[in-house]
Short mmCIF file of C-alpha atoms in Angstrom, two decimals:
data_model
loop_
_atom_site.label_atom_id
_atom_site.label_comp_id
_atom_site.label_asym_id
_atom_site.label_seq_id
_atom_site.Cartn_x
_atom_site.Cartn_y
_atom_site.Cartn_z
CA UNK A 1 -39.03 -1.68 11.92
CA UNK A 2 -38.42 1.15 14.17
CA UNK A 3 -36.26 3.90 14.20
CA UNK A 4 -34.14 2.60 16.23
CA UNK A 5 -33.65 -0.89 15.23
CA UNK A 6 -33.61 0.66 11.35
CA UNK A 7 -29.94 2.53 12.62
CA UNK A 8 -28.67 -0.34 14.73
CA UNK A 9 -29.93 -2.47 11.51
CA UNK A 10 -27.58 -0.17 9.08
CA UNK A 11 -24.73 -0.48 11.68
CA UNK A 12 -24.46 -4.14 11.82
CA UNK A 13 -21.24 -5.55 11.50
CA UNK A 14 -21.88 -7.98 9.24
CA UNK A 15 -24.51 -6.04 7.05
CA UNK A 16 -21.90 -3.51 7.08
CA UNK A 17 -18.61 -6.15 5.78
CA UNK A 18 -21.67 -7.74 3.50
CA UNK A 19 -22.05 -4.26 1.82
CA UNK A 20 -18.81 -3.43 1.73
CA UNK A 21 -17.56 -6.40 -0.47
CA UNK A 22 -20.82 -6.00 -3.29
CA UNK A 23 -19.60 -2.69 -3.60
CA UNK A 24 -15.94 -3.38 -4.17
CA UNK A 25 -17.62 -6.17 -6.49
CA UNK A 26 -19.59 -3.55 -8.27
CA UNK A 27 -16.38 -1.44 -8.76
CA UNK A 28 -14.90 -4.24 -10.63
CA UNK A 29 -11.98 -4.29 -7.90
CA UNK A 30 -12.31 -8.35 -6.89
CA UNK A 31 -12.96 -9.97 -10.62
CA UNK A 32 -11.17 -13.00 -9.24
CA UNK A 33 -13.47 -15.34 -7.25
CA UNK A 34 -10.75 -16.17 -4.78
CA UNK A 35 -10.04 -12.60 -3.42
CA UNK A 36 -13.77 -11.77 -3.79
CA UNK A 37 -14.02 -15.24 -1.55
CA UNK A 38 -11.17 -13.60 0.93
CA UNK A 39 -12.89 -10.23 1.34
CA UNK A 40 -15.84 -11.71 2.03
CA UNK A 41 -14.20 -14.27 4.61
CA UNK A 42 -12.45 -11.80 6.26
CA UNK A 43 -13.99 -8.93 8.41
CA UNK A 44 -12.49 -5.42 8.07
CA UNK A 45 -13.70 -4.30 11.78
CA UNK A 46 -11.89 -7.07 13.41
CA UNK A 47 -8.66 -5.56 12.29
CA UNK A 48 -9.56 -2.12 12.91
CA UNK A 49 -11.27 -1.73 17.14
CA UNK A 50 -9.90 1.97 16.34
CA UNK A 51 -8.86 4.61 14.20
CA UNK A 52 -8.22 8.34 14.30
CA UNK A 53 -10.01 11.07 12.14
CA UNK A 54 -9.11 14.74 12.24
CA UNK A 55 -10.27 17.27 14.04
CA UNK A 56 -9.52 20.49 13.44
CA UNK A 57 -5.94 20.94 14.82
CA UNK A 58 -6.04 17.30 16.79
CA UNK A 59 -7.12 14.12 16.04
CA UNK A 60 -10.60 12.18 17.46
CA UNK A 61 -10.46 8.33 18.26
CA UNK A 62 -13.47 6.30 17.25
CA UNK A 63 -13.41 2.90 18.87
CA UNK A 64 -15.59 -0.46 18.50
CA UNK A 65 -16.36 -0.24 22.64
CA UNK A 66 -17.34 3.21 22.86
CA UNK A 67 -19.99 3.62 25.46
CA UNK A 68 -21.78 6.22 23.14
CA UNK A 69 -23.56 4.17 20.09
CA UNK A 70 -23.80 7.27 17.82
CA UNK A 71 -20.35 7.37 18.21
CA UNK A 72 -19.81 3.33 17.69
CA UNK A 73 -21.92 3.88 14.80
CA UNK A 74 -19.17 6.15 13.27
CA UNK A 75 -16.91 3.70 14.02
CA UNK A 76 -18.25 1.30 11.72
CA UNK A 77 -19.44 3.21 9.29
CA UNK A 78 -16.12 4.72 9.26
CA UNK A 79 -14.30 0.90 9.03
CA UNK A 80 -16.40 -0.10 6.29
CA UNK A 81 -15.97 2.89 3.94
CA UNK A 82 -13.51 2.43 1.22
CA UNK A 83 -10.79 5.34 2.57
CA UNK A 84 -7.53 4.69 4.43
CA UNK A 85 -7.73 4.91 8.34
CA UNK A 86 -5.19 5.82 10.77
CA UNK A 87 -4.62 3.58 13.09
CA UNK A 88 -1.39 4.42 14.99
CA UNK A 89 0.11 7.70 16.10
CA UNK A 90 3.34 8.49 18.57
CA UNK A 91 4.03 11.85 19.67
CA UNK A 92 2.44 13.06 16.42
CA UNK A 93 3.73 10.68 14.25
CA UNK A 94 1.56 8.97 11.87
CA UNK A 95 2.77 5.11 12.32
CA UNK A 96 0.46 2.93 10.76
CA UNK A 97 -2.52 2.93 9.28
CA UNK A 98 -5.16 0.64 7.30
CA UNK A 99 -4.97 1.29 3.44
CA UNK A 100 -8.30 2.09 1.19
CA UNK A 101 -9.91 -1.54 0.63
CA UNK A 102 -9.89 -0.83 -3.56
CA UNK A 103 -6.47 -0.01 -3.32
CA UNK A 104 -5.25 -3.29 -1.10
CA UNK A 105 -7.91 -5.65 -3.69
CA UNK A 106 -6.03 -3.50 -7.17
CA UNK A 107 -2.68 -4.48 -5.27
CA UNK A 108 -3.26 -8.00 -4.48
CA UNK A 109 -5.32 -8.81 -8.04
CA UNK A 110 -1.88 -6.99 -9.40
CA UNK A 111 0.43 -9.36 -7.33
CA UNK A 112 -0.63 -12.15 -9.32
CA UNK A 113 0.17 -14.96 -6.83
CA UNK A 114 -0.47 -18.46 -7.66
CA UNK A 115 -1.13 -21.37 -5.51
CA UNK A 116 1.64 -22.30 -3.91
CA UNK A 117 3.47 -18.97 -3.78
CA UNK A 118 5.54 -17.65 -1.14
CA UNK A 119 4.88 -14.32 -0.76
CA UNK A 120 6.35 -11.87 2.36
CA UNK A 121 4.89 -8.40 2.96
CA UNK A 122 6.39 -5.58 4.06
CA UNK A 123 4.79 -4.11 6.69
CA UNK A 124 2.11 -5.72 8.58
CA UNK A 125 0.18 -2.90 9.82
CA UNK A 126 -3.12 -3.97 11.58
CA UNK A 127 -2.93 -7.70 9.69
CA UNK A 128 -5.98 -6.98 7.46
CA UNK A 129 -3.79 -7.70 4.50
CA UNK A 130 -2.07 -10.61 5.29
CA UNK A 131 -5.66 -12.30 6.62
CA UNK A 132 -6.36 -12.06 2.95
CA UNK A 133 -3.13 -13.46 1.84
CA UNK A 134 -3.77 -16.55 3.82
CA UNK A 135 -7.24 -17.14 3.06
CA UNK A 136 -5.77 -17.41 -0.54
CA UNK A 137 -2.73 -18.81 -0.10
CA UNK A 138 -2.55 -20.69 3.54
CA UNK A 139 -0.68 -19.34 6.60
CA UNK A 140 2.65 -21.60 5.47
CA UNK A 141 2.97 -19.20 2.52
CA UNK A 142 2.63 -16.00 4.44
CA UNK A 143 5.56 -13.99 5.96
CA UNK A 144 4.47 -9.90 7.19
CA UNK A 145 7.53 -8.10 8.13
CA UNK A 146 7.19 -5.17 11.22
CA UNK A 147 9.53 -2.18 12.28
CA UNK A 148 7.38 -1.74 15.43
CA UNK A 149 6.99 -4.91 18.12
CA UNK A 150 3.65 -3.34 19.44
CA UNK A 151 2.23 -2.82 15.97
CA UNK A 152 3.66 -6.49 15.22
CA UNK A 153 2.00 -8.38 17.98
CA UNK A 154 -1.62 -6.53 17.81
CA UNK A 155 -1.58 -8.22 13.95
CA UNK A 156 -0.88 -11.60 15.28
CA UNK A 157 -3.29 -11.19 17.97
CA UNK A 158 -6.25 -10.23 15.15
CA UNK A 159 -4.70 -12.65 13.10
CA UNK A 160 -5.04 -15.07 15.44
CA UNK A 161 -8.62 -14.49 16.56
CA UNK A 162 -9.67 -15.25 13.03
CA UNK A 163 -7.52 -18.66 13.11
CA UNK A 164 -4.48 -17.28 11.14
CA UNK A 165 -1.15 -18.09 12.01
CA UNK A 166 1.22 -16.78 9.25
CA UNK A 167 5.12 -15.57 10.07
CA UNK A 168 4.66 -12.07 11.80
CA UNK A 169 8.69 -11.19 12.31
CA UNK A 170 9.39 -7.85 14.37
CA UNK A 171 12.14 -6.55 12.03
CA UNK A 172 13.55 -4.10 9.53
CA UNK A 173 11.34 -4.89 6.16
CA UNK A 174 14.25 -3.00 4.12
CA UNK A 175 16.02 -6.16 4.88
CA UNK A 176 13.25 -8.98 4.14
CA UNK A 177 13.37 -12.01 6.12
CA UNK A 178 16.52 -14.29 4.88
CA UNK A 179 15.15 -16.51 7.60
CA UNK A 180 12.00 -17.05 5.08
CA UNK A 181 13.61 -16.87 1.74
CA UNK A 182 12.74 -17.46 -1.00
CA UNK A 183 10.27 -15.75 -1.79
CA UNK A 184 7.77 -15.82 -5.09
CA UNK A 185 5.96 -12.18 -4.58
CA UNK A 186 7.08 -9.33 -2.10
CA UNK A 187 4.37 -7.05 -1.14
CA UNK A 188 5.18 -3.59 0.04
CA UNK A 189 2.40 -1.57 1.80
CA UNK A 190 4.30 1.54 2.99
CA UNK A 191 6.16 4.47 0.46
CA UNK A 192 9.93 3.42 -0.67
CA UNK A 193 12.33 5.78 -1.89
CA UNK A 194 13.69 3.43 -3.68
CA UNK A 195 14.49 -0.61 -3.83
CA UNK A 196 16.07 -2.28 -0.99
CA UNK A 197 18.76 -4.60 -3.12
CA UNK A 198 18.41 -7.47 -0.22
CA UNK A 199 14.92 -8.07 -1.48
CA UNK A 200 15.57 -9.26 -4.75
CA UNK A 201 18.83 -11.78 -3.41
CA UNK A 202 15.37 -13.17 -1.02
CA UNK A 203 13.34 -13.73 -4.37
CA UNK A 204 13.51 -16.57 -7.03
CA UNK A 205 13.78 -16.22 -10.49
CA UNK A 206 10.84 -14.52 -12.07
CA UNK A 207 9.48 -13.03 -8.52
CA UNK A 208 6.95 -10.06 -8.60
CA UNK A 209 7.84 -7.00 -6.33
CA UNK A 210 4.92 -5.13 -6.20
CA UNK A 211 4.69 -1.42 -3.87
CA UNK A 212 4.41 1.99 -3.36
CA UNK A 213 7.26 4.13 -4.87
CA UNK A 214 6.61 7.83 -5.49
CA UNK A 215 2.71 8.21 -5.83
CA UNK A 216 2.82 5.32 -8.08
CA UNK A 217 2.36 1.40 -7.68
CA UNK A 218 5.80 -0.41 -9.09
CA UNK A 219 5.71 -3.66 -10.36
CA UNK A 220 8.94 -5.57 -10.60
CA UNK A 221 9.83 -8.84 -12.35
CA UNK A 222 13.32 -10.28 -10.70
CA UNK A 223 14.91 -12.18 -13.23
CA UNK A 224 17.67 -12.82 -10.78
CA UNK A 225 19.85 -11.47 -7.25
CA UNK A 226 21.16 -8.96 -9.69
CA UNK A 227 18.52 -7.51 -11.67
CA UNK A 228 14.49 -6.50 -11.32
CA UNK A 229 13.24 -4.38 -13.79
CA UNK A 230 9.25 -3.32 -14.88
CA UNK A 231 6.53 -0.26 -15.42
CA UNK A 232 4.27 1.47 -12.30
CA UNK A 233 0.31 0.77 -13.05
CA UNK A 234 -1.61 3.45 -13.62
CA UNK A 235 -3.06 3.96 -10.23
CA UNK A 236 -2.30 6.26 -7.55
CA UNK A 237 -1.01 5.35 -4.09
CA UNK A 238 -0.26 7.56 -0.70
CA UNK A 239 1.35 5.10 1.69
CA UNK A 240 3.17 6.02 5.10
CA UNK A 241 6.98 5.81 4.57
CA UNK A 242 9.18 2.78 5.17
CA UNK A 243 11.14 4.30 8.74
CA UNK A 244 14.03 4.31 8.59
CA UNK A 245 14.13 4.68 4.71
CA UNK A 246 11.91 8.06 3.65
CA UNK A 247 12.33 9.73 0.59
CA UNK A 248 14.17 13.35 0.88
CA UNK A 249 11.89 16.23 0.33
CA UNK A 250 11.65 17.14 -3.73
CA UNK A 251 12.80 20.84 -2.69
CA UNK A 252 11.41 23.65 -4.39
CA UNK A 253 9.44 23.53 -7.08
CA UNK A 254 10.81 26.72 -8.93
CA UNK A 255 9.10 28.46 -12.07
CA UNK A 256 6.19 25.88 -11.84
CA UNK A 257 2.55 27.20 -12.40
CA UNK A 258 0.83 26.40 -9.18
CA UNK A 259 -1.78 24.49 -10.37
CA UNK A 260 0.69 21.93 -12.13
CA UNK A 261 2.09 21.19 -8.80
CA UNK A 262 -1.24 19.76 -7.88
CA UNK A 263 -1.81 17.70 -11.07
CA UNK A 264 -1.25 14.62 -10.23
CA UNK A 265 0.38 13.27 -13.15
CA UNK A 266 2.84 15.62 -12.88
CA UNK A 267 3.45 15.63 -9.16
CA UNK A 268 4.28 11.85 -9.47
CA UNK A 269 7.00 12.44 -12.12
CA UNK A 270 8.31 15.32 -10.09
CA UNK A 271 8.82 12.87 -6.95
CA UNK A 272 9.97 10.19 -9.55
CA UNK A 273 12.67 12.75 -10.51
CA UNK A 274 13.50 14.91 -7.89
CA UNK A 275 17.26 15.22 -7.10
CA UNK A 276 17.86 14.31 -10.72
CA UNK A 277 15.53 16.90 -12.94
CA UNK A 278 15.19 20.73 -11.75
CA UNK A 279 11.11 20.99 -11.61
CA UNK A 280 11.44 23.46 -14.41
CA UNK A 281 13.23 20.83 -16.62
CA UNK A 282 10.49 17.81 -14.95
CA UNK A 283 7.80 20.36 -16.50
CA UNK A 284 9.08 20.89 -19.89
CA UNK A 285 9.81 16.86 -20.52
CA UNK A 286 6.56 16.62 -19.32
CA UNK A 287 4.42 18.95 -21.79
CA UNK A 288 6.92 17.67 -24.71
CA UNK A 289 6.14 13.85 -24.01
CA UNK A 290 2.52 14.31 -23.95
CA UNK A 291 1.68 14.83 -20.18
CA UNK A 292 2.30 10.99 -19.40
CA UNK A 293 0.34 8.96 -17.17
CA UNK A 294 2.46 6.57 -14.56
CA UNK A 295 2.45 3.63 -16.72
CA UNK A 296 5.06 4.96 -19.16
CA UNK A 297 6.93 5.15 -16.17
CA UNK A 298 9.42 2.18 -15.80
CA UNK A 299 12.33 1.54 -12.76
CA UNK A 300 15.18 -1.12 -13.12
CA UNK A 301 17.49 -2.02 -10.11
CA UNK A 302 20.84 -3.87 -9.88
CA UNK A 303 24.10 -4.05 -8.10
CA UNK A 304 25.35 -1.22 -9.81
CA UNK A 305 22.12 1.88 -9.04
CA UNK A 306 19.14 2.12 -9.63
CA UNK A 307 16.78 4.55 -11.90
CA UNK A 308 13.79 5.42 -13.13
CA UNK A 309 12.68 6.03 -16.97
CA UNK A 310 10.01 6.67 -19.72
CA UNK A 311 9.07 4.77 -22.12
CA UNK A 312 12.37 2.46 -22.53
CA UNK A 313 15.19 1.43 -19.93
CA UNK A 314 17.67 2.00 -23.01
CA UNK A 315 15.90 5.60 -24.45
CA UNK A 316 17.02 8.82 -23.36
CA UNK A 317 14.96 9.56 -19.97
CA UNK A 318 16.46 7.77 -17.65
CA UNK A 319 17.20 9.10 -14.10
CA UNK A 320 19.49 8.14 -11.10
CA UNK A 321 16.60 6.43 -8.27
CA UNK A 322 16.30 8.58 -4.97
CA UNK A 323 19.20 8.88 -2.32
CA UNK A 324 22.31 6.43 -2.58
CA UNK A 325 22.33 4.29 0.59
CA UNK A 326 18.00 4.84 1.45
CA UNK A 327 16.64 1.53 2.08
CA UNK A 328 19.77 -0.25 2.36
#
């Protein structure tokens, strides 16, 4: 093989989506046959014809039908590695992007859908996600919610050319889709503040809310319209912000050694707690509680607030739940 057919060889799309999946398989990301089965049914590069990647001060577009092949070449190699891509900006404004592939497998292996399940994610992005979701589940089951109509009909168009046909609604996703409800799983792939209460009046009994809150991944059980209550996983998770609904700034971060404010561990609980803990107080809980990971971390929303805690909703951290009103 020459050189040249050796480099168009290790830029095949398919090689490339083949690769891609034995190496999530390797990570031990898709231990359940029937996402392994989705990955491997569904394309990455399909979804993705572009992204952006800094540049210095500006940003550089790498597209599928770039006239240069070193440059398509980046493309794809780019698609198939496991990192986040941007994949919409407006006026400087990161929009949307495609999450890390190990991240969206941890998150759907975590939503622990059944057959059957109706499940409506927030945020449709480029429609990579739900693709999975319907391989699994079937396109009946499938509702993706999106803020932005352009963003909303370029996932039903790659949807589409891959024979998928779920519910792709143009709409607020802090207000679900009554139109759709119920719901057995809600799916969140951009940051929350905190819990929009109309999800959980959208979900039956025993329904898994499962997204990005903080740095952390929060995993609700809804035991009913009034109350959903459970602990964040362990992982980390950077997620553009639900519009419309973004988290106010922690402030300053006073009397904190520098390097703390770049452990992650801490910087999660700081986010989990700003507005309610000074960051010198957030420190001190910290060191005396043994550093704790995100899974001691717990949230519980009803009518009344909503707040965050360690260890125990009923022990004594417990803390009022970003901004009254954000998300609503």
């Amino acid at each position: 093989m020459g050189a040249h057919e050796a480099r168009a060889h290790l830029v095949d799309p398919e090689v490339a989506h083949a690769a891609q999946v034995r190496e999530l398989a390797a990570a031990g990301v898709l231990r359940d046959p029937a996402w392994r089965a989705a990955f491997a049914a569904v394309p990455r590069h399909l979804f993705v014809p572009w992204f952006w990647t800094g540049r210095g001060a500006g940003h550089e577009r790498l597209w599928c039908e770039d006239p240069d092949p070193e440059r398509r070449a980046r493309w794809l190699r780019g698609v198939y590695a496991d990192e986040p891509l941007v994949t919409r900006i407006r006026d400087g404004e990161l929009l949307s992007s495609s999450s890390q592939p190990s991240l969206m497998a941890k998150m759907l292996h975590a939503l622990d859908v059944r057959d059957g399940d109706d499940v409506l994610e927030i945020g449709a992005g480029t429609g990579y996600n739900a693709a999975l979701l319907c391989h699994r589940l079937g396109d009946e089951h499938v509702t993706t919610v999106e803020l932005d109509e352009e963003i909303a009909e370029s996932a039903r168009t790659h949807l589409a050319g891959l024979g998928f046909h779920p519910a792709v609604v143009t709409g607020d996703g802090a207000r679900g889709c009554p139109a759709r409800a119920p719901f057995d799983r809600i799916l969140v792939t951009c940051g929350l503040p905190r819990i929009p209460p109309a999800w959980l009046a959208q979900c039956r009994p025993g329904a898994r809310i499962l997204g990005p809150l903080s740095t952390g991944l929060i995993a609700l059980e809804v035991r009913d319209a009034g109350l959903a209550e459970g602990r964040f996983l362990h992982n980390p998770a950077y997620f553009v912000p639900l519009r419309g609904a973004g988290a106010a700034p922690a402030g300053p971060a006073g009397g904190v050694p520098y390097e703390l404010l770049e452990n992650d561990r801490f910087q999660f609980m700081l986010m989990l707690t700003a507005g309610a803990l000074h960051p010198r107080e957030a420190l001190d809980l910290w060191r005396r509680e043994g550093r704790p990971g995100r899974e001691r971390f717990g949230v519980t929303v009803t009518p009344e607030g909503q707040w965050s805690w360690l260890d125990d909703p009923q022990g004594p951290y417990v803390w009022p739940l970003g901004e009254e009103g954000a998300g609503s």
